[in-house]
């Protein structure tokens, strides 16, 4: 079921592109999907040089920051008011963020 | 102009910005009433003056400014009014600067030409048919046109330096962590830096002095004091490394020649120019676009139509609403990068793409560490090309990405980097600026700015202004 062990030079197949779009919560018409897949393939092909670089013994560098695990004291601090936070919400609902009904009944 | 009141300066800037707006589209909004009110307050205040007293500035549209539409150039965030102000913007205001308006940009920072703004592209003051660069497109255009004294921008892979180069102004990306990212709408958190664009390096340095320094609201912000004003220094004996890879294939020979000429000038001023190698430069674009897209796909997951931004109903379900909102709200380049990021992070591809890119990222950082054992600073072109025509690269993402070849390495390594104008190249009927990029070791922000300032005291490239700016001053 899973794709074979990928190498960075492997071109993405249509199913993999569709999966990436689904994971990203992005929809595309079939025509857009095709165009997208072709573009995607071209972009990734141009990045395939990455796979040819010898990285044996090299640790990944996720951030240039020397700071990590920075914690502050676990005490309550003033923050934004509920009204301010809801001011930009597309559907404020009784002091909460409104979303389509997800459990039971009709939406 | 130095004797002018804050209100006189702000009025002049507003008049110029408004008059040029139809041609440049540098701004998404101007806050004339707020700027005048603030300027009048400054004039009425008799206490000590801030370092940026009365200076009108532009705020890139991804830096939160309380009560003002902060849409990051995206249709998805049209109408979003920030409920708080970014640390960098607040510190500039606290130092006496006056925010004039919101500067146009590529959506969420995704672009190198300004053409990915959902609200139309900005134009280059040197040639209105060309891009000002991006993603800080409006910020660079506004500074080059003389509408503002400086602009705050953001630089993830070159978004301050490249537009600064293409518009003939000075632009600085600090070391990662020197300026708080609090209130900067996130694109790629391990790369994003708030930066400064201004007509000259001294102004850049004074703004950086005001906005830098520790901020407990950004856990990656370094616990260091703000950057101090660079003491005047000489270029005598400074070892400048010129990377061979920054003058090679893909670099416009006219740009390379202009930068070589600048290096010769620096040698005449006492600097020592040494050829160096940064052998992984060729992999910087691939590395950057894998890492930055991965981080972007994660950061932009927050735009789901629930808490802010636009919402599309879709099929009426929660998932349908989220998918419809994102599919219609994001522009083409944003969708491409989010999908690319999801792909390289997804099961089965994570090691081959994302982790591999992070390992190459370390090799790029090591290249710099080795180079700085031999030289004090690295210098080369900022952008491999001159300002290109609007529309020339917008249909070809790879051509657009290629423009970031020389700015992304310092971003990946978190190093301070400055672009300063170093000459003009005639193309057709236009004189187009070329930028010289200075890259320093991590934390050497003041040193890099001191060198740039020293060069500008001894040269005149930074004084060149587009005809449009001179016309606007009459």
Short mmCIF file of C-alpha atoms in Angstrom, two decimals, chain B residues 17-215:
data_model
loop_
_atom_site.label_atom_id
_atom_site.label_comp_id
_atom_site.label_asym_id
_atom_site.label_seq_id
_atom_site.Cartn_x
_atom_site.Cartn_y
_atom_site.Cartn_z
CA UNK B 17 3.11 58.85 -0.52
CA UNK B 18 -0.43 59.68 -1.61
CA UNK B 19 0.74 61.40 -4.80
CA UNK B 20 2.96 58.46 -5.83
CA UNK B 21 0.56 55.73 -4.80
CA UNK B 22 -1.22 55.48 -8.15
CA UNK B 23 2.12 54.73 -9.79
CA UNK B 24 3.87 52.66 -7.10
CA UNK B 25 1.14 50.93 -5.10
CA UNK B 26 3.61 50.74 -2.23
CA UNK B 27 0.90 50.93 0.43
CA UNK B 28 -2.14 48.86 1.28
CA UNK B 29 -3.37 51.65 3.54
CA UNK B 30 -2.26 55.03 4.83
CA UNK B 31 -3.22 56.17 8.32
CA UNK B 32 -3.12 59.91 7.69
CA UNK B 33 -5.24 60.92 10.66
CA UNK B 34 -3.38 58.69 13.12
CA UNK B 35 0.02 59.78 11.82
CA UNK B 36 -0.83 63.47 12.08
CA UNK B 37 -2.25 63.04 15.56
CA UNK B 38 0.89 61.20 16.70
CA UNK B 39 3.17 63.81 15.12
CA UNK B 40 1.30 66.64 16.82
CA UNK B 41 1.67 64.82 20.16
CA UNK B 42 5.42 64.51 19.59
CA UNK B 43 5.68 68.22 18.79
CA UNK B 44 3.72 69.14 21.91
CA UNK B 45 5.90 66.97 24.12
CA UNK B 46 8.76 68.91 25.68
CA UNK B 47 10.70 66.00 27.23
CA UNK B 48 13.72 64.21 25.78
CA UNK B 49 13.38 63.05 22.18
CA UNK B 50 13.52 59.44 21.09
CA UNK B 51 16.20 58.21 18.70
CA UNK B 52 13.67 58.11 15.84
CA UNK B 53 11.83 61.30 16.75
CA UNK B 54 9.39 62.38 14.04
CA UNK B 55 10.59 59.90 11.42
CA UNK B 56 7.71 58.63 9.26
CA UNK B 57 7.89 54.90 8.56
CA UNK B 58 6.07 52.12 6.73
CA UNK B 59 5.03 48.84 8.36
CA UNK B 60 5.10 45.69 6.25
CA UNK B 61 1.64 44.15 6.19
CA UNK B 62 2.74 41.07 8.17
CA UNK B 63 3.72 43.06 11.28
CA UNK B 64 0.79 43.47 13.63
CA UNK B 65 -0.27 47.04 14.29
CA UNK B 66 -3.12 47.31 16.74
CA UNK B 67 -6.43 48.34 15.22
CA UNK B 68 -5.04 48.50 11.68
CA UNK B 69 -5.70 45.98 8.90
CA UNK B 70 -2.75 43.56 9.00
CA UNK B 71 -3.53 41.21 6.12
CA UNK B 72 -0.03 39.95 5.15
CA UNK B 73 -0.92 40.58 1.50
CA UNK B 74 -3.49 37.77 1.62
CA UNK B 75 -7.14 37.81 0.58
CA UNK B 76 -7.70 35.29 3.36
CA UNK B 77 -6.84 37.94 5.96
CA UNK B 78 -8.56 40.88 4.25
CA UNK B 79 -10.25 42.91 6.95
CA UNK B 80 -8.21 41.38 9.80
CA UNK B 81 -7.45 44.09 12.35
CA UNK B 82 -4.60 43.13 14.65
CA UNK B 83 -5.63 43.19 18.32
CA UNK B 84 -2.08 44.00 19.43
CA UNK B 85 1.13 45.56 18.12
CA UNK B 86 4.33 43.71 17.19
CA UNK B 87 7.28 44.35 19.51
CA UNK B 88 9.38 45.80 16.67
CA UNK B 89 6.64 48.23 15.62
CA UNK B 90 5.94 49.23 19.23
CA UNK B 91 9.62 49.92 19.92
CA UNK B 92 9.89 52.08 16.80
CA UNK B 93 6.81 54.02 17.94
CA UNK B 94 8.24 54.32 21.46
CA UNK B 95 11.43 55.80 19.98
CA UNK B 96 9.37 58.59 18.41
CA UNK B 97 8.84 57.26 14.89
CA UNK B 98 5.45 57.82 13.27
CA UNK B 99 3.77 54.92 11.44
CA UNK B 100 2.47 56.24 8.14
CA UNK B 101 0.85 53.19 6.61
CA UNK B 102 0.89 49.50 5.81
CA UNK B 103 3.31 48.41 3.08
CA UNK B 104 2.30 46.00 0.31
CA UNK B 105 3.94 42.57 0.15
CA UNK B 106 3.84 39.11 -1.40
CA UNK B 107 1.20 37.03 0.35
CA UNK B 108 2.63 35.84 3.71
CA UNK B 109 6.12 36.57 2.33
CA UNK B 110 5.84 34.00 -0.48
CA UNK B 111 7.58 35.73 -3.35
CA UNK B 112 10.49 37.76 -4.64
CA UNK B 113 8.66 40.30 -6.80
CA UNK B 114 5.61 41.55 -4.91
CA UNK B 115 3.41 40.00 -7.57
CA UNK B 116 1.95 37.48 -5.14
CA UNK B 117 0.16 40.22 -3.22
CA UNK B 118 -3.60 39.61 -3.37
CA UNK B 119 -3.97 43.38 -3.70
CA UNK B 120 -1.86 43.94 -6.82
CA UNK B 121 1.89 44.37 -7.23
CA UNK B 122 4.01 47.34 -6.18
CA UNK B 123 6.25 48.93 -8.81
CA UNK B 124 9.93 49.82 -8.80
CA UNK B 125 10.53 53.59 -8.53
CA UNK B 126 13.52 53.25 -10.89
CA UNK B 127 11.35 51.78 -13.65
CA UNK B 128 7.61 51.40 -13.16
CA UNK B 129 7.44 48.42 -15.52
CA UNK B 130 9.69 46.44 -13.20
CA UNK B 131 9.33 44.70 -9.87
CA UNK B 132 10.72 46.33 -6.72
CA UNK B 133 11.61 42.81 -5.55
CA UNK B 134 9.96 41.06 -2.65
CA UNK B 135 8.53 40.05 -0.48
CA UNK B 136 9.00 43.47 1.20
CA UNK B 137 7.98 45.05 -2.10
CA UNK B 138 6.01 48.06 -0.88
CA UNK B 139 8.50 48.77 1.91
CA UNK B 140 11.41 49.00 -0.53
CA UNK B 141 9.45 51.05 -3.06
CA UNK B 142 8.33 53.52 -0.39
CA UNK B 143 11.86 54.02 0.94
CA UNK B 144 13.37 54.36 -2.55
CA UNK B 145 10.71 56.89 -3.54
CA UNK B 146 11.50 58.98 -0.47
CA UNK B 147 8.00 58.62 0.96
CA UNK B 148 9.22 57.32 4.31
CA UNK B 149 12.39 57.65 6.38
CA UNK B 150 12.54 53.89 6.88
CA UNK B 151 10.42 50.76 6.74
CA UNK B 152 10.14 47.69 8.89
CA UNK B 153 10.11 44.52 6.84
CA UNK B 154 10.69 40.83 7.33
CA UNK B 155 13.33 38.60 5.78
CA UNK B 156 12.89 34.83 5.64
CA UNK B 157 15.09 34.05 2.62
CA UNK B 158 16.04 37.52 1.41
CA UNK B 159 12.79 39.49 1.60
CA UNK B 160 14.45 42.64 2.97
CA UNK B 161 17.82 42.42 1.22
CA UNK B 162 16.69 41.56 -2.32
CA UNK B 163 14.10 44.37 -2.63
CA UNK B 164 16.61 46.75 -1.02
CA UNK B 165 19.11 45.79 -3.74
CA UNK B 166 16.60 46.12 -6.58
CA UNK B 167 15.39 49.50 -5.32
CA UNK B 168 18.80 51.00 -4.46
CA UNK B 169 18.35 51.33 -0.70
CA UNK B 170 20.05 49.78 2.32
CA UNK B 171 18.40 46.73 3.87
CA UNK B 172 19.43 44.65 6.86
CA UNK B 173 18.49 41.20 8.11
CA UNK B 174 19.78 40.85 11.68
CA UNK B 175 21.17 37.70 13.24
CA UNK B 176 18.37 35.26 14.00
CA UNK B 177 17.05 36.23 17.43
CA UNK B 178 18.36 39.82 17.61
CA UNK B 179 14.92 41.33 16.93
CA UNK B 180 11.75 39.93 18.46
CA UNK B 181 9.36 38.13 16.13
CA UNK B 182 6.43 38.75 18.47
CA UNK B 183 3.63 40.08 16.29
CA UNK B 184 5.27 39.03 13.02
CA UNK B 185 2.79 36.84 11.14
CA UNK B 186 4.71 33.56 10.94
CA UNK B 187 5.97 32.14 7.64
CA UNK B 188 8.95 29.93 8.60
CA UNK B 189 9.78 30.27 12.28
CA UNK B 190 13.41 29.11 12.14
CA UNK B 191 14.18 31.60 9.35
CA UNK B 192 11.91 34.63 9.90
CA UNK B 193 13.67 37.86 10.97
CA UNK B 194 12.31 41.37 11.28
CA UNK B 195 14.53 43.65 9.21
CA UNK B 196 14.99 47.31 8.32
CA UNK B 197 15.07 49.22 5.03
CA UNK B 198 16.33 52.82 4.89
CA UNK B 199 18.13 55.23 2.55
CA UNK B 200 21.48 54.62 4.29
CA UNK B 201 23.17 52.32 6.79
CA UNK B 202 23.33 54.90 9.57
CA UNK B 203 19.55 55.15 9.54
CA UNK B 204 19.27 51.35 9.44
CA UNK B 205 21.54 51.14 12.48
CA UNK B 206 19.59 53.70 14.48
CA UNK B 207 16.33 51.86 13.77
CA UNK B 208 17.92 48.54 14.68
CA UNK B 209 19.14 50.10 17.94
CA UNK B 210 15.54 50.97 18.76
CA UNK B 211 13.85 47.69 17.84
CA UNK B 212 16.41 45.02 18.82
CA UNK B 213 17.03 43.40 22.18
CA UNK B 214 15.53 40.84 24.51
CA UNK B 215 11.79 40.21 24.50
#
